[in-house]
Short mmCIF file of C-alpha atoms and ligand atoms in Angstrom, two decimals:
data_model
loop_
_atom_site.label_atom_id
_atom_site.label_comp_id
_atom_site.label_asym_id
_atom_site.label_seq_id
_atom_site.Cartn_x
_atom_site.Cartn_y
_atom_site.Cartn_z
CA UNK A 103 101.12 126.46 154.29
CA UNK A 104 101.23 127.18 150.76
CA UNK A 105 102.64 124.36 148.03
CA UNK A 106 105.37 125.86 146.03
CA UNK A 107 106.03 125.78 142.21
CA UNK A 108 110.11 125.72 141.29
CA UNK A 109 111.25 127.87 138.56
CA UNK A 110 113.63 126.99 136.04
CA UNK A 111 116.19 128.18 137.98
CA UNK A 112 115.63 125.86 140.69
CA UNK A 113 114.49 128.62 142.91
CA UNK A 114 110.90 128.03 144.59
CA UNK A 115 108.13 130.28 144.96
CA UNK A 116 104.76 130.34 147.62
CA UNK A 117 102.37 129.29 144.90
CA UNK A 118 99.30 131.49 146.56
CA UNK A 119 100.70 134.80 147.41
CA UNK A 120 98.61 138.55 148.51
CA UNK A 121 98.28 140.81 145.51
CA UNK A 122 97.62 144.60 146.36
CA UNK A 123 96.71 145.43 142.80
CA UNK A 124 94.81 148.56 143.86
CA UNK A 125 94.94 148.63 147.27
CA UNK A 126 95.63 152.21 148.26
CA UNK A 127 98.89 152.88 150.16
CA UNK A 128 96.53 153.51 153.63
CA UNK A 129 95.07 150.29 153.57
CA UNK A 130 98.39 148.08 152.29
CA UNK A 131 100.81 147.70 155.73
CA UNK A 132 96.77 146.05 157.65
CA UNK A 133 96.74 143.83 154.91
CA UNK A 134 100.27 142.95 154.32
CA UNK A 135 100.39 142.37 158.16
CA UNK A 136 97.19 140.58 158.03
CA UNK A 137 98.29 138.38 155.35
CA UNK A 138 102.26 137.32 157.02
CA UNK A 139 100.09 136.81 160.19
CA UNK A 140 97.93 134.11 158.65
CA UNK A 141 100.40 132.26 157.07
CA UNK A 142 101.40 133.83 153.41
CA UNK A 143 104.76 133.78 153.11
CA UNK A 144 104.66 135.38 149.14
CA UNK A 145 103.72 139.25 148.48
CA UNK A 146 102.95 140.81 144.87
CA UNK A 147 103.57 144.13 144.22
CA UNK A 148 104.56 146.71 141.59
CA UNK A 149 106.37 150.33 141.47
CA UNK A 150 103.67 151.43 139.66
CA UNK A 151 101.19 150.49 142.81
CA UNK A 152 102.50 152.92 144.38
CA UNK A 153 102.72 150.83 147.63
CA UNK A 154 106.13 149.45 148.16
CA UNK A 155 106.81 151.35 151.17
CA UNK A 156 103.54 150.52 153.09
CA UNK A 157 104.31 146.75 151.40
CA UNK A 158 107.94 146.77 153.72
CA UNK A 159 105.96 148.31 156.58
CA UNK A 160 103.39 146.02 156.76
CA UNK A 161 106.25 143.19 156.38
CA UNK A 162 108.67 144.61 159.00
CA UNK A 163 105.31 145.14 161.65
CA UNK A 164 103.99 141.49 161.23
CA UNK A 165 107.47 140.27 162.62
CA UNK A 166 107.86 137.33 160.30
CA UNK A 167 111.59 137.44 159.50
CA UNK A 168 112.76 138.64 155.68
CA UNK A 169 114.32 135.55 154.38
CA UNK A 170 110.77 133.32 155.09
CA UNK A 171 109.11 136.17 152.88
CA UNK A 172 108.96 135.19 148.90
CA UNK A 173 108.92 139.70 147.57
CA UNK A 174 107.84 139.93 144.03
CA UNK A 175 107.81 143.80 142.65
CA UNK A 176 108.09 144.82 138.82
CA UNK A 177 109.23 147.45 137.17
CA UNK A 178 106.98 149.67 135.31
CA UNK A 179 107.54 150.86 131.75
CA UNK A 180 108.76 154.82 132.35
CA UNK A 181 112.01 153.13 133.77
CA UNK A 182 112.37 150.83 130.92
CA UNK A 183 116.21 151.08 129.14
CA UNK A 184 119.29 149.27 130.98
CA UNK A 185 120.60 151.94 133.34
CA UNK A 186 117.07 153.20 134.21
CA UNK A 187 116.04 149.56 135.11
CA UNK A 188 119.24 148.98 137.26
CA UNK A 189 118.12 152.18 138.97
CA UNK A 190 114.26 150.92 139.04
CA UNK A 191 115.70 147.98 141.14
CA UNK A 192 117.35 150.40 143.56
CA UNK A 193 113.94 152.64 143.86
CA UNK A 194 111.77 149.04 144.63
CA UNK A 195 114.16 148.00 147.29
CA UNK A 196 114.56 150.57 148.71
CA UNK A 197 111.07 151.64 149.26
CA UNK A 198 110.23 147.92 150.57
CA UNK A 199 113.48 147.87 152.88
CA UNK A 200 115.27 144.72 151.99
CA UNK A 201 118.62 144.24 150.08
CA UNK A 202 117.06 141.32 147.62
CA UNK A 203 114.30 141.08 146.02
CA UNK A 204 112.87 137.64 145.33
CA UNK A 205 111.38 138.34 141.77
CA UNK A 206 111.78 141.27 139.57
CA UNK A 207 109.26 141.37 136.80
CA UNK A 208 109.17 143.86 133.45
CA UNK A 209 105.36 145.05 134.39
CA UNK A 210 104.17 144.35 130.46
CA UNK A 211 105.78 144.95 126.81
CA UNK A 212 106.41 149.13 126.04
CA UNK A 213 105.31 147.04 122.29
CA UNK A 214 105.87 150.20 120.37
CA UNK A 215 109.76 150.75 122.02
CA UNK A 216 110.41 146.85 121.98
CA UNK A 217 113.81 148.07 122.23
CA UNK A 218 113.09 149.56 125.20
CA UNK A 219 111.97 146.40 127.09
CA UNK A 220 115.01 144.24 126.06
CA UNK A 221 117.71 146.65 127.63
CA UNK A 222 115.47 146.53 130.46
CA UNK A 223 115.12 142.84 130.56
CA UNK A 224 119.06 143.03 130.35
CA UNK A 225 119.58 145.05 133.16
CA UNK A 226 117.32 141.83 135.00
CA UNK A 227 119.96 139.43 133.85
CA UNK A 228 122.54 141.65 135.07
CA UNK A 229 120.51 141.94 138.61
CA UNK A 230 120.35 138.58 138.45
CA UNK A 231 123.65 137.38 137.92
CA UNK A 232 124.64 139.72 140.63
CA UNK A 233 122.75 138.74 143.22
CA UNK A 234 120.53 141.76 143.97
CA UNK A 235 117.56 139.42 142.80
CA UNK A 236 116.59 136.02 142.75
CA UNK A 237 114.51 134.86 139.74
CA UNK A 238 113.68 137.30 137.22
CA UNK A 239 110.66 137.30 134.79
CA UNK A 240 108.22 139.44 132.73
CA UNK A 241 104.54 140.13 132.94
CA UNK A 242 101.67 140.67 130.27
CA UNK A 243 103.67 138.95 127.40
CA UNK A 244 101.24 137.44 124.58
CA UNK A 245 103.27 134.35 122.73
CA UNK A 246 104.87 136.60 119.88
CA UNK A 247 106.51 139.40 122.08
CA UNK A 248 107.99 136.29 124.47
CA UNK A 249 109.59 134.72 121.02
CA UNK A 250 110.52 138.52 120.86
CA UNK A 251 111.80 138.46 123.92
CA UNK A 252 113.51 135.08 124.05
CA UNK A 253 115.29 135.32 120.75
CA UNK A 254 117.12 138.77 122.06
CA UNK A 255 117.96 137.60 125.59
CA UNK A 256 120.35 134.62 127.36
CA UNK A 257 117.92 133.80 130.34
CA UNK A 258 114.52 132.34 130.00
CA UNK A 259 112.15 134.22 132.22
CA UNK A 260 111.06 132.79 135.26
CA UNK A 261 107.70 133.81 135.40
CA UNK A 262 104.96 135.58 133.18
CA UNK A 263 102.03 137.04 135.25
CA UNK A 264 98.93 137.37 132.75
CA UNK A 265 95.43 138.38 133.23
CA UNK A 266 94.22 134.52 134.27
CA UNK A 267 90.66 133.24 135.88
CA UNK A 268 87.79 130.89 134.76
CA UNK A 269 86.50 133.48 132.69
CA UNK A 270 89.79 133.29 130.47
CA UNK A 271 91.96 130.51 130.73
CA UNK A 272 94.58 131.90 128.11
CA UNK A 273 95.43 128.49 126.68
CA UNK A 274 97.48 128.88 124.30
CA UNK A 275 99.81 131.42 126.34
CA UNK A 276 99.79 129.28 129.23
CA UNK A 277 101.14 126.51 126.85
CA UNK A 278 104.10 128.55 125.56
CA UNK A 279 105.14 129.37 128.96
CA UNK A 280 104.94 125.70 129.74
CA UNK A 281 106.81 124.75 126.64
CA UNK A 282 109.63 127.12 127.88
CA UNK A 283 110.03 126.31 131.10
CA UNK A 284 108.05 129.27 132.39
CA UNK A 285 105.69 129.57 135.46
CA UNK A 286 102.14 130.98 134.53
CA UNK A 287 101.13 133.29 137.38
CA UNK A 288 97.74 134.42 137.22
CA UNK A 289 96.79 138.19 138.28
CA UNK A 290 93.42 138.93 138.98
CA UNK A 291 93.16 135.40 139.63
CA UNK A 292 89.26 135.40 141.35
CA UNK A 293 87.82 137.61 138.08
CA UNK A 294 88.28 140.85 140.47
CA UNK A 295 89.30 142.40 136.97
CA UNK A 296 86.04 141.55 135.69
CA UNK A 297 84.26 143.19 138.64
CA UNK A 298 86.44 146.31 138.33
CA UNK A 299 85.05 147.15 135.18
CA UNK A 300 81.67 146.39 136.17
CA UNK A 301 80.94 143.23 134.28
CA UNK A 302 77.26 141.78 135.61
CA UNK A 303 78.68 138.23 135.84
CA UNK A 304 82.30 136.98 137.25
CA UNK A 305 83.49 134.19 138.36
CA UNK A 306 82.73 135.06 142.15
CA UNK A 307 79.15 134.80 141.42
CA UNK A 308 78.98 131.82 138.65
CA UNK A 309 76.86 129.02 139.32
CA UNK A 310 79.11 126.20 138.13
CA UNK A 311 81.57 127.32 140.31
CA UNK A 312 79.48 127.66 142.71
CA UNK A 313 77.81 124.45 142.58
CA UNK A 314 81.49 122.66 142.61
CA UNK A 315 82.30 124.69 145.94
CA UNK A 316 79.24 123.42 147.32
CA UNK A 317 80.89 119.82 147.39
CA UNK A 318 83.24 120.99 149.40
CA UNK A 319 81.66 123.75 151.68
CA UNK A 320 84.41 125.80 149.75
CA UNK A 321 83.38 129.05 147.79
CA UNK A 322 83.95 130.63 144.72
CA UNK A 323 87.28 132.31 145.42
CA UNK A 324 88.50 129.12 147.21
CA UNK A 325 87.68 126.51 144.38
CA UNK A 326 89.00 128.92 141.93
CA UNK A 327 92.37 129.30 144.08
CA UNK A 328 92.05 125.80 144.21
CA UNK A 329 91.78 124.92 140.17
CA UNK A 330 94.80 127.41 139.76
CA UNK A 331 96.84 125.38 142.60
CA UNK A 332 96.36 121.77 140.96
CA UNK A 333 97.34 123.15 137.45
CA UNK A 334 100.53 124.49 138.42
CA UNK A 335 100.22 127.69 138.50
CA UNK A 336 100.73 130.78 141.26
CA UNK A 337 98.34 132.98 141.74
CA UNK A 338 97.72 136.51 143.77
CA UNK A 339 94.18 137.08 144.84
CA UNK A 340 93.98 140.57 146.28
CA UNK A 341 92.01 141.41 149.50
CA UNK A 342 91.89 144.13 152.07
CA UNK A 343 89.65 142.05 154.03
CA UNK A 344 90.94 140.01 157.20
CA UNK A 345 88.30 137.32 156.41
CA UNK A 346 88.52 137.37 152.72
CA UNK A 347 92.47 137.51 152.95
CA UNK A 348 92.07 134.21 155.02
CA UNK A 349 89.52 132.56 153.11
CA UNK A 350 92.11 132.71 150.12
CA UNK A 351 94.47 130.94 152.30
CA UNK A 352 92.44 127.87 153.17
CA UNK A 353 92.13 126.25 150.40
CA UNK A 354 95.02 123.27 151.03
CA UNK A 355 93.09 120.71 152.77
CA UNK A 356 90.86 119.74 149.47
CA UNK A 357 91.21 119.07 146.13
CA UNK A 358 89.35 119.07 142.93
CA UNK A 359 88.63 116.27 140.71
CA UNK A 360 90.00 116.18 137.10
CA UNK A 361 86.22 116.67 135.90
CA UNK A 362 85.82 119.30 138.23
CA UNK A 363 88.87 121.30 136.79
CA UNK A 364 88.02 120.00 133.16
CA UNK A 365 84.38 121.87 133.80
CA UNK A 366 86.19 125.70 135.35
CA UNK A 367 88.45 125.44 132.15
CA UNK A 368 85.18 124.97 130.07
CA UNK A 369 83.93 128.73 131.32
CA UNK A 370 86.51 130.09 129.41
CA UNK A 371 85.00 133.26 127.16
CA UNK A 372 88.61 134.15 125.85
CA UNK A 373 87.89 137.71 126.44
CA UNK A 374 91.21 138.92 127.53
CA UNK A 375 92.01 142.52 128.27
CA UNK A 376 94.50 143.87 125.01
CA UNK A 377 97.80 145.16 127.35
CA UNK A 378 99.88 144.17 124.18
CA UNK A 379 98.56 147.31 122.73
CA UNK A 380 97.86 149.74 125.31
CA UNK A 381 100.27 152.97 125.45
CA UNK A 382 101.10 152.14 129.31
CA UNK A 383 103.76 155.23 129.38
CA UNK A 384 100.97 157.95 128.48
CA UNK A 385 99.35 156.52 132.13
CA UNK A 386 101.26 159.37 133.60
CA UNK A 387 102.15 157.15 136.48
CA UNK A 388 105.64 158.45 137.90
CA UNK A 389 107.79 155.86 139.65
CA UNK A 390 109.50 158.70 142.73
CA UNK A 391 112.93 157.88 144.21
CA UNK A 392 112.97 155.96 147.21
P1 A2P B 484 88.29 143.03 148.81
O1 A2P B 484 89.69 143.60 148.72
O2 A2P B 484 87.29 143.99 149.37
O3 A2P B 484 88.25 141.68 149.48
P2 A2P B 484 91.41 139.69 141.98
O4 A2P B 484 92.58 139.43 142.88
O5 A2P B 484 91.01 138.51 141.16
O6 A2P B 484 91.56 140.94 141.14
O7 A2P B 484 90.14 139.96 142.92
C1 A2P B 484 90.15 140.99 143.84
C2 A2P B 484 88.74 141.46 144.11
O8 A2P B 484 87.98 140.40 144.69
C3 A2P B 484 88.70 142.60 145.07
O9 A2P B 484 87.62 143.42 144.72
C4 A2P B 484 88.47 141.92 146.41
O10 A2P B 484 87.79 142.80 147.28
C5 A2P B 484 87.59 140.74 146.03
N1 A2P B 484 87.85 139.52 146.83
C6 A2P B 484 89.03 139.07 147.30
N2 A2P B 484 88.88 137.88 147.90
C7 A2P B 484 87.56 137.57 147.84
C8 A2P B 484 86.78 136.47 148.28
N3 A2P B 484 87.33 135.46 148.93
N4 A2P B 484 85.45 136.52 148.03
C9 A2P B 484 84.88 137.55 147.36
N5 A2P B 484 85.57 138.60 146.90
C10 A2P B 484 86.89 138.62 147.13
#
């Protein structure tokens, strides 16, 4: 079973949930099944994924009742403004088939409309204080748009899901969520992101890494998992794999040494991919009604 981390709210979270950051709508209800059946108990999605529905399917086939299932979704930036987010909230239920939703995220800053993401991150509050959601947070927020953020709203985000792996360690973010109370939840938290865009080297393949696992007859993925585990944070490794989706899973029974750690965080090449600037709404994703 997966150790938890508590939010500020009190509220605790599966610290190693499934991701299906790209994982097309046909192959989402196997590995959502796949995932419940091995023992995750905490799914990540997104509207903008464009697999909620498959998400509840997969949840509803693998029998594992709804209230043992942490179900994380954001809300992407077309529906940013306070009624349109109330209504985003309706659309992600919906499609996924439960009543509550565990965590809501904003899925990164519309930086341009700031605006735009504060009555959005209003309408969370307002989800929150009613009870349609449980914790409530934000995603792909460098340090000055969470000041932004923080300075314009009454509750401190639960979590903020950044880009997050050996190959950038995003220190000085991952101190300012710290400092406020915030959980750091790392996406692409294996390097897949580096892999996607056809990078030669990632941290799946990097000797140090490799050379650590050894130890441990552990590999890559699983020390990595493992280094993000012991320092706190959540993270959401992505497979479609049955093997792969339970290698992620078995990485409870060891644990790293502090040199060990100190020597993953020294991989860091800072190289971060710029969402803070990116015009997300041009994407021409549309979010449909449920
Ligand atoms: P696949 O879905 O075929 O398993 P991230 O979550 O960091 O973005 O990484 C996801 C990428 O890493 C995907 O391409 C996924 O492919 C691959 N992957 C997931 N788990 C493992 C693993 N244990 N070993 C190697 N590759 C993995």
């Amino acid at each position: 079973m997966s150790p938890t981390v508590a939010f500020n709210s009190g509220v605790t979270m599966p610290a190693i949930g499934l991701g299906v950051f790209q994982t097309a709508p046909e192959e989402t209800v196997a590995a959502v099944q796949t995932a419940l059946e091995l023992g995750y108990r905490h799914i990540d999605t997104a509207a903008a994924y464009l697999n909620e529905r498959e998400v509840g399917e997969g949840l509803r086939r693998s029998g594992v009742p709804r209230e043992e299932v942490f179900i994380e979704t954001k809300v992407w930036v077309t529906d940013y403004g306070y009624e349109q987010t109330l209504h985003a909230f309706e659309k992600s239920a919906k499609k996924l088939g439960v009543e509550q939703l565990d965590l809501l995220l904003l899925h990164q800053p519309l930086t341009a409309k700031f605006e735009r993401t504060i009555q959005a991150y209003k309408a969370l509050e307002k989800l929150l204080s009613d009870g349609a959601v449980r914790a409530i947070g934000v995603s792909n927020l460098v340090p000055a748009r969470l000041d932004a953020l923080l300075a314009e709203t009454d509750i401190v985000p639960a979590v903020n899901q950044i880009e997050l792996h050996p190959y950038n360690i995003r220190a000085e973010l991952q101190a300012k969520n710290t400092a406020h109370g915030i959980v750091t939840q790392a996406w692409s938290p294996i390097g897949g992101i580096r892999s996607y865009n056809g990078e030669p080297t990632n941290p799946l393949n990097d000797p140090t890494i490799r050379a650590i696992g050894k130890g441990y007859g552990k590999s890559n993925a699983q020390v990595i998992l493992r280094w993000h585990i012991q320092q706190g944070r959540s993270a959401i490794p992505k497979s479609i794999n049955a093997e792969r989706i339970a290698q992620n899973f078995n990485v409870f029974d060891f644990e790293l040494t502090n040199d060990e750690l100190a020597r993953v965080d020294a991989l860091d090449t800072g190289d971060t991919l710029d969402i803070d600037n990116l015009d997300t709404e041009s994407f021409g994703i549309v979010i449909d009604e449920a």
